[in-house]
mmCIF file of C-alpha atoms in Angstrom:
data_model
loop_
_atom_site.group_PDB
_atom_site.id
_atom_site.type_symbol
_atom_site.label_atom_id
_atom_site.label_comp_id
_atom_site.label_asym_id
_atom_site.label_seq_id
_atom_site.Cartn_x
_atom_site.Cartn_y
_atom_site.Cartn_z
ATOM 1 C CA UNK A 1 14.154 22.669 -36.618
ATOM 2 C CA UNK A 2 13.910 18.911 -37.212
ATOM 3 C CA UNK A 3 15.365 18.239 -33.746
ATOM 4 C CA UNK A 4 12.583 20.245 -32.085
ATOM 5 C CA UNK A 5 9.838 18.586 -34.137
ATOM 6 C CA UNK A 6 11.117 15.014 -33.642
ATOM 7 C CA UNK A 7 10.120 14.644 -29.933
ATOM 8 C CA UNK A 8 6.665 16.063 -30.690
ATOM 9 C CA UNK A 9 6.199 13.545 -33.510
ATOM 10 C CA UNK A 10 7.425 10.744 -31.229
ATOM 11 C CA UNK A 11 4.980 11.797 -28.492
ATOM 12 C CA UNK A 12 2.108 11.924 -30.981
ATOM 13 C CA UNK A 13 3.063 8.499 -32.342
ATOM 14 C CA UNK A 14 3.373 6.991 -28.855
ATOM 15 C CA UNK A 15 0.034 8.476 -27.774
ATOM 16 C CA UNK A 16 -1.621 7.006 -30.873
ATOM 17 C CA UNK A 17 0.029 3.628 -30.292
ATOM 18 C CA UNK A 18 -0.970 3.541 -26.607
ATOM 19 C CA UNK A 19 -4.566 4.186 -27.655
ATOM 20 C CA UNK A 20 -4.346 1.095 -29.854
ATOM 21 C CA UNK A 21 -2.644 -0.905 -27.079
ATOM 22 C CA UNK A 22 -5.657 -0.088 -24.881
ATOM 23 C CA UNK A 23 -7.681 -1.976 -27.518
ATOM 24 C CA UNK A 24 -5.256 -4.946 -27.156
ATOM 25 C CA UNK A 25 -3.482 -4.272 -30.483
ATOM 26 C CA UNK A 26 -0.338 -6.443 -30.313
ATOM 27 C CA UNK A 27 1.420 -4.684 -33.207
ATOM 28 C CA UNK A 28 0.971 -1.326 -31.505
ATOM 29 C CA UNK A 29 2.334 -2.866 -28.296
ATOM 30 C CA UNK A 30 5.413 -4.139 -30.179
ATOM 31 C CA UNK A 31 5.925 -0.688 -31.678
ATOM 32 C CA UNK A 32 5.743 0.984 -28.243
ATOM 33 C CA UNK A 33 8.273 -1.552 -26.971
ATOM 34 C CA UNK A 34 10.649 -0.967 -29.910
ATOM 35 C CA UNK A 35 10.454 2.816 -29.546
ATOM 36 C CA UNK A 36 10.959 2.967 -25.773
ATOM 37 C CA UNK A 37 12.512 -0.203 -24.336
ATOM 38 C CA UNK A 38 16.186 0.798 -24.675
ATOM 39 C CA UNK A 39 15.646 4.068 -22.804
ATOM 40 C CA UNK A 40 13.408 2.452 -20.176
ATOM 41 C CA UNK A 41 15.853 -0.425 -19.616
ATOM 42 C CA UNK A 42 18.623 2.121 -19.020
ATOM 43 C CA UNK A 43 16.426 3.907 -16.492
ATOM 44 C CA UNK A 44 15.649 0.666 -14.600
ATOM 45 C CA UNK A 45 19.310 -0.355 -14.638
ATOM 46 C CA UNK A 46 20.272 3.062 -13.257
ATOM 47 C CA UNK A 47 17.928 2.562 -10.298
ATOM 48 C CA UNK A 48 18.767 -1.102 -9.630
ATOM 49 C CA UNK A 49 22.424 -1.244 -10.662
ATOM 50 C CA UNK A 50 21.924 -4.700 -12.211
ATOM 51 C CA UNK A 51 20.903 -5.467 -15.775
ATOM 52 C CA UNK A 52 19.179 -8.782 -14.970
ATOM 53 C CA UNK A 53 16.926 -7.152 -12.383
ATOM 54 C CA UNK A 54 16.339 -4.210 -14.755
ATOM 55 C CA UNK A 55 15.196 -6.642 -17.466
ATOM 56 C CA UNK A 56 12.738 -8.206 -15.009
ATOM 57 C CA UNK A 57 11.393 -4.768 -14.105
ATOM 58 C CA UNK A 58 11.031 -3.817 -17.762
ATOM 59 C CA UNK A 59 9.096 -7.025 -18.429
ATOM 60 C CA UNK A 60 6.758 -6.369 -15.483
ATOM 61 C CA UNK A 61 6.334 -2.741 -16.534
ATOM 62 C CA UNK A 62 5.343 -3.705 -20.062
ATOM 63 C CA UNK A 63 2.805 -6.183 -18.667
ATOM 64 C CA UNK A 64 1.333 -3.172 -16.825
ATOM 65 C CA UNK A 65 1.346 -1.179 -20.074
ATOM 66 C CA UNK A 66 -0.460 -4.001 -21.900
ATOM 67 C CA UNK A 67 -3.175 -4.302 -19.271
ATOM 68 C CA UNK A 68 -3.297 -0.653 -18.210
ATOM 69 C CA UNK A 69 -2.891 1.362 -21.415
ATOM 70 C CA UNK A 70 -6.508 2.525 -21.121
ATOM 71 C CA UNK A 71 -5.396 4.481 -18.042
ATOM 72 C CA UNK A 72 -3.017 6.646 -20.096
ATOM 73 C CA UNK A 73 -4.298 10.229 -20.332
ATOM 74 C CA UNK A 74 -2.354 12.518 -22.709
ATOM 75 C CA UNK A 75 -3.880 15.542 -20.957
ATOM 76 C CA UNK A 76 -2.017 14.608 -17.746
ATOM 77 C CA UNK A 77 1.376 13.418 -19.025
ATOM 78 C CA UNK A 78 3.312 12.741 -22.208
ATOM 79 C CA UNK A 79 3.473 9.070 -23.210
ATOM 80 C CA UNK A 80 7.168 8.837 -22.297
ATOM 81 C CA UNK A 81 6.594 10.423 -18.884
ATOM 82 C CA UNK A 82 3.801 7.915 -18.228
ATOM 83 C CA UNK A 83 6.032 4.987 -19.257
ATOM 84 C CA UNK A 84 8.993 6.308 -17.238
ATOM 85 C CA UNK A 85 6.789 6.570 -14.126
ATOM 86 C CA UNK A 86 5.672 2.953 -14.506
ATOM 87 C CA UNK A 87 9.245 1.689 -14.910
ATOM 88 C CA UNK A 88 10.680 3.893 -12.151
ATOM 89 C CA UNK A 89 7.975 2.832 -9.673
ATOM 90 C CA UNK A 90 8.504 -0.853 -10.529
ATOM 91 C CA UNK A 91 12.277 -0.457 -10.127
ATOM 92 C CA UNK A 92 11.911 1.290 -6.771
ATOM 93 C CA UNK A 93 9.498 -1.432 -5.590
ATOM 94 C CA UNK A 94 12.007 -4.099 -6.677
ATOM 95 C CA UNK A 95 14.815 -2.263 -4.879
ATOM 96 C CA UNK A 96 12.773 -1.953 -1.675
ATOM 97 C CA UNK A 97 11.589 -5.571 -1.744
ATOM 98 C CA UNK A 98 15.171 -6.754 -2.214
ATOM 99 C CA UNK A 99 16.339 -4.731 0.793
ATOM 100 C CA UNK A 100 13.421 -5.987 2.897
ATOM 101 C CA UNK A 101 14.160 -9.610 1.994
ATOM 102 C CA UNK A 102 17.856 -9.230 2.792
ATOM 103 C CA UNK A 103 17.109 -7.497 6.093
ATOM 104 C CA UNK A 104 14.564 -10.113 7.164
ATOM 105 C CA UNK A 105 16.885 -12.965 6.209
ATOM 106 C CA UNK A 106 19.780 -11.498 8.204
ATOM 107 C CA UNK A 107 17.650 -10.874 11.275
ATOM 108 C CA UNK A 108 16.245 -14.408 11.606
ATOM 109 C CA UNK A 109 17.738 -16.383 14.480
ATOM 110 C CA UNK A 110 16.873 -19.474 16.539
ATOM 111 C CA UNK A 111 14.846 -17.434 19.022
ATOM 112 C CA UNK A 112 12.667 -16.001 16.257
ATOM 113 C CA UNK A 113 12.043 -19.534 14.966
ATOM 114 C CA UNK A 114 11.020 -20.908 18.374
ATOM 115 C CA UNK A 115 7.301 -21.544 18.831
ATOM 116 C CA UNK A 116 5.921 -22.186 22.307
ATOM 117 C CA UNK A 117 4.570 -25.719 22.803
ATOM 118 C CA UNK A 118 1.060 -24.488 23.641
ATOM 119 C CA UNK A 119 0.812 -22.096 20.650
ATOM 120 C CA UNK A 120 -1.574 -22.971 17.850
ATOM 121 C CA UNK A 121 -0.019 -24.255 14.661
ATOM 122 C CA UNK A 122 -1.350 -21.329 12.617
ATOM 123 C CA UNK A 123 1.559 -18.911 13.187
ATOM 124 C CA UNK A 124 4.047 -21.683 12.400
ATOM 125 C CA UNK A 125 2.153 -22.552 9.218
ATOM 126 C CA UNK A 126 2.191 -18.896 8.150
ATOM 127 C CA UNK A 127 5.911 -18.715 8.824
ATOM 128 C CA UNK A 128 6.537 -21.930 6.865
ATOM 129 C CA UNK A 129 4.512 -20.553 3.960
ATOM 130 C CA UNK A 130 6.547 -17.346 3.864
ATOM 131 C CA UNK A 131 9.823 -19.314 3.953
ATOM 132 C CA UNK A 132 8.496 -21.471 1.102
ATOM 133 C CA UNK A 133 7.610 -18.307 -0.821
ATOM 134 C CA UNK A 134 11.162 -16.975 -0.377
ATOM 135 C CA UNK A 135 12.557 -20.269 -1.725
ATOM 136 C CA UNK A 136 10.216 -20.109 -4.722
ATOM 137 C CA UNK A 137 11.207 -16.504 -5.471
ATOM 138 C CA UNK A 138 14.900 -17.389 -5.188
ATOM 139 C CA UNK A 139 14.463 -20.381 -7.509
ATOM 140 C CA UNK A 140 12.457 -18.292 -9.992
ATOM 141 C CA UNK A 141 15.360 -15.833 -9.980
ATOM 142 C CA UNK A 142 17.634 -18.610 -11.276
ATOM 143 C CA UNK A 143 15.521 -19.086 -14.422
ATOM 144 C CA UNK A 144 16.057 -17.094 -17.593
ATOM 145 C CA UNK A 145 13.750 -14.140 -18.229
ATOM 146 C CA UNK A 146 12.074 -16.104 -21.059
ATOM 147 C CA UNK A 147 11.467 -19.121 -18.817
ATOM 148 C CA UNK A 148 10.006 -16.934 -16.048
ATOM 149 C CA UNK A 149 7.714 -15.131 -18.454
ATOM 150 C CA UNK A 150 6.543 -18.317 -20.180
ATOM 151 C CA UNK A 151 5.843 -20.020 -16.837
ATOM 152 C CA UNK A 152 4.030 -16.947 -15.512
ATOM 153 C CA UNK A 153 1.826 -16.798 -18.599
ATOM 154 C CA UNK A 154 1.108 -20.540 -18.359
ATOM 155 C CA UNK A 155 0.422 -20.813 -14.630
ATOM 156 C CA UNK A 156 -0.790 -17.359 -13.594
ATOM 157 C CA UNK A 157 -2.626 -16.310 -16.748
ATOM 158 C CA UNK A 158 -3.707 -19.826 -17.738
ATOM 159 C CA UNK A 159 -2.450 -19.504 -21.323
ATOM 160 C CA UNK A 160 -1.709 -22.597 -23.436
ATOM 161 C CA UNK A 161 1.555 -22.977 -25.356
ATOM 162 C CA UNK A 162 0.168 -21.534 -28.609
ATOM 163 C CA UNK A 163 -1.136 -18.438 -26.799
ATOM 164 C CA UNK A 164 2.195 -17.990 -25.002
ATOM 165 C CA UNK A 165 4.045 -18.278 -28.328
ATOM 166 C CA UNK A 166 1.788 -15.591 -29.783
ATOM 167 C CA UNK A 167 2.149 -13.317 -26.741
ATOM 168 C CA UNK A 168 5.951 -13.626 -26.698
ATOM 169 C CA UNK A 169 6.331 -13.675 -30.495
ATOM 170 C CA UNK A 170 8.389 -16.858 -30.291
ATOM 171 C CA UNK A 171 8.210 -20.212 -32.106
ATOM 172 C CA UNK A 172 5.913 -22.771 -30.487
ATOM 173 C CA UNK A 173 8.729 -25.312 -29.990
ATOM 174 C CA UNK A 174 10.871 -22.699 -28.256
ATOM 175 C CA UNK A 175 8.036 -21.757 -25.912
ATOM 176 C CA UNK A 176 7.404 -25.419 -25.055
ATOM 177 C CA UNK A 177 11.123 -25.805 -24.270
ATOM 178 C CA UNK A 178 11.112 -22.660 -22.087
ATOM 179 C CA UNK A 179 8.171 -23.945 -20.070
ATOM 180 C CA UNK A 180 9.422 -27.545 -19.778
ATOM 181 C CA UNK A 181 13.024 -26.635 -18.914
ATOM 182 C CA UNK A 182 11.921 -23.823 -16.639
ATOM 183 C CA UNK A 183 9.576 -26.102 -14.689
ATOM 184 C CA UNK A 184 12.292 -28.783 -14.483
ATOM 185 C CA UNK A 185 14.866 -26.279 -13.170
ATOM 186 C CA UNK A 186 12.345 -24.829 -10.742
ATOM 187 C CA UNK A 187 11.446 -28.299 -9.451
ATOM 188 C CA UNK A 188 15.131 -29.265 -9.002
ATOM 189 C CA UNK A 189 15.928 -26.003 -7.224
ATOM 190 C CA UNK A 190 12.946 -26.363 -4.875
ATOM 191 C CA UNK A 191 13.794 -29.983 -4.112
ATOM 192 C CA UNK A 192 17.382 -28.949 -3.312
ATOM 193 C CA UNK A 193 15.964 -26.307 -0.960
ATOM 194 C CA UNK A 194 13.788 -28.950 0.725
ATOM 195 C CA UNK A 195 10.494 -27.538 -0.568
ATOM 196 C CA UNK A 196 7.891 -30.203 -1.362
ATOM 197 C CA UNK A 197 5.967 -29.697 -4.622
ATOM 198 C CA UNK A 198 2.253 -29.195 -3.985
#
């Protein structure tokens, strides 16, 4: 009897917590993470076959949960089904993008790189930008998950160190080290790849 009631209680608890996450309740968000992350990480790893990529997917998925919890509708799906769909879709996207990158890298040759002398510089500039983007993504992949997340919060969300520390539930000094070391590693990697810092 307790085994049958337990999933129902978990679903009710998750639905309640997601309602609070929609109101930007960080404690509720932590609770959702604690209750579901192990299962969701296993799901992502099953799709991707690599734990490091699965951890990245889980991190991205939980960013979606934080910003999109208001879109959860218990009348349409159970909380776990909703979370599984987010993680599975992110994992499939990651798998597809990895295959696309590998395929496009393999297919490049000297002929594809050639630009006629009378062509405008715009196509070449677009090509150079996409190559630069690939280098940046590759270099970001060499950082730890904590460094990537701290840098993303600093540069894409515009958060300051104290806000990042609060968002990641980490000591301020640790967050500063993640950002500083991450930026240093990123800069070194990009320089080694011949990418000029903007």
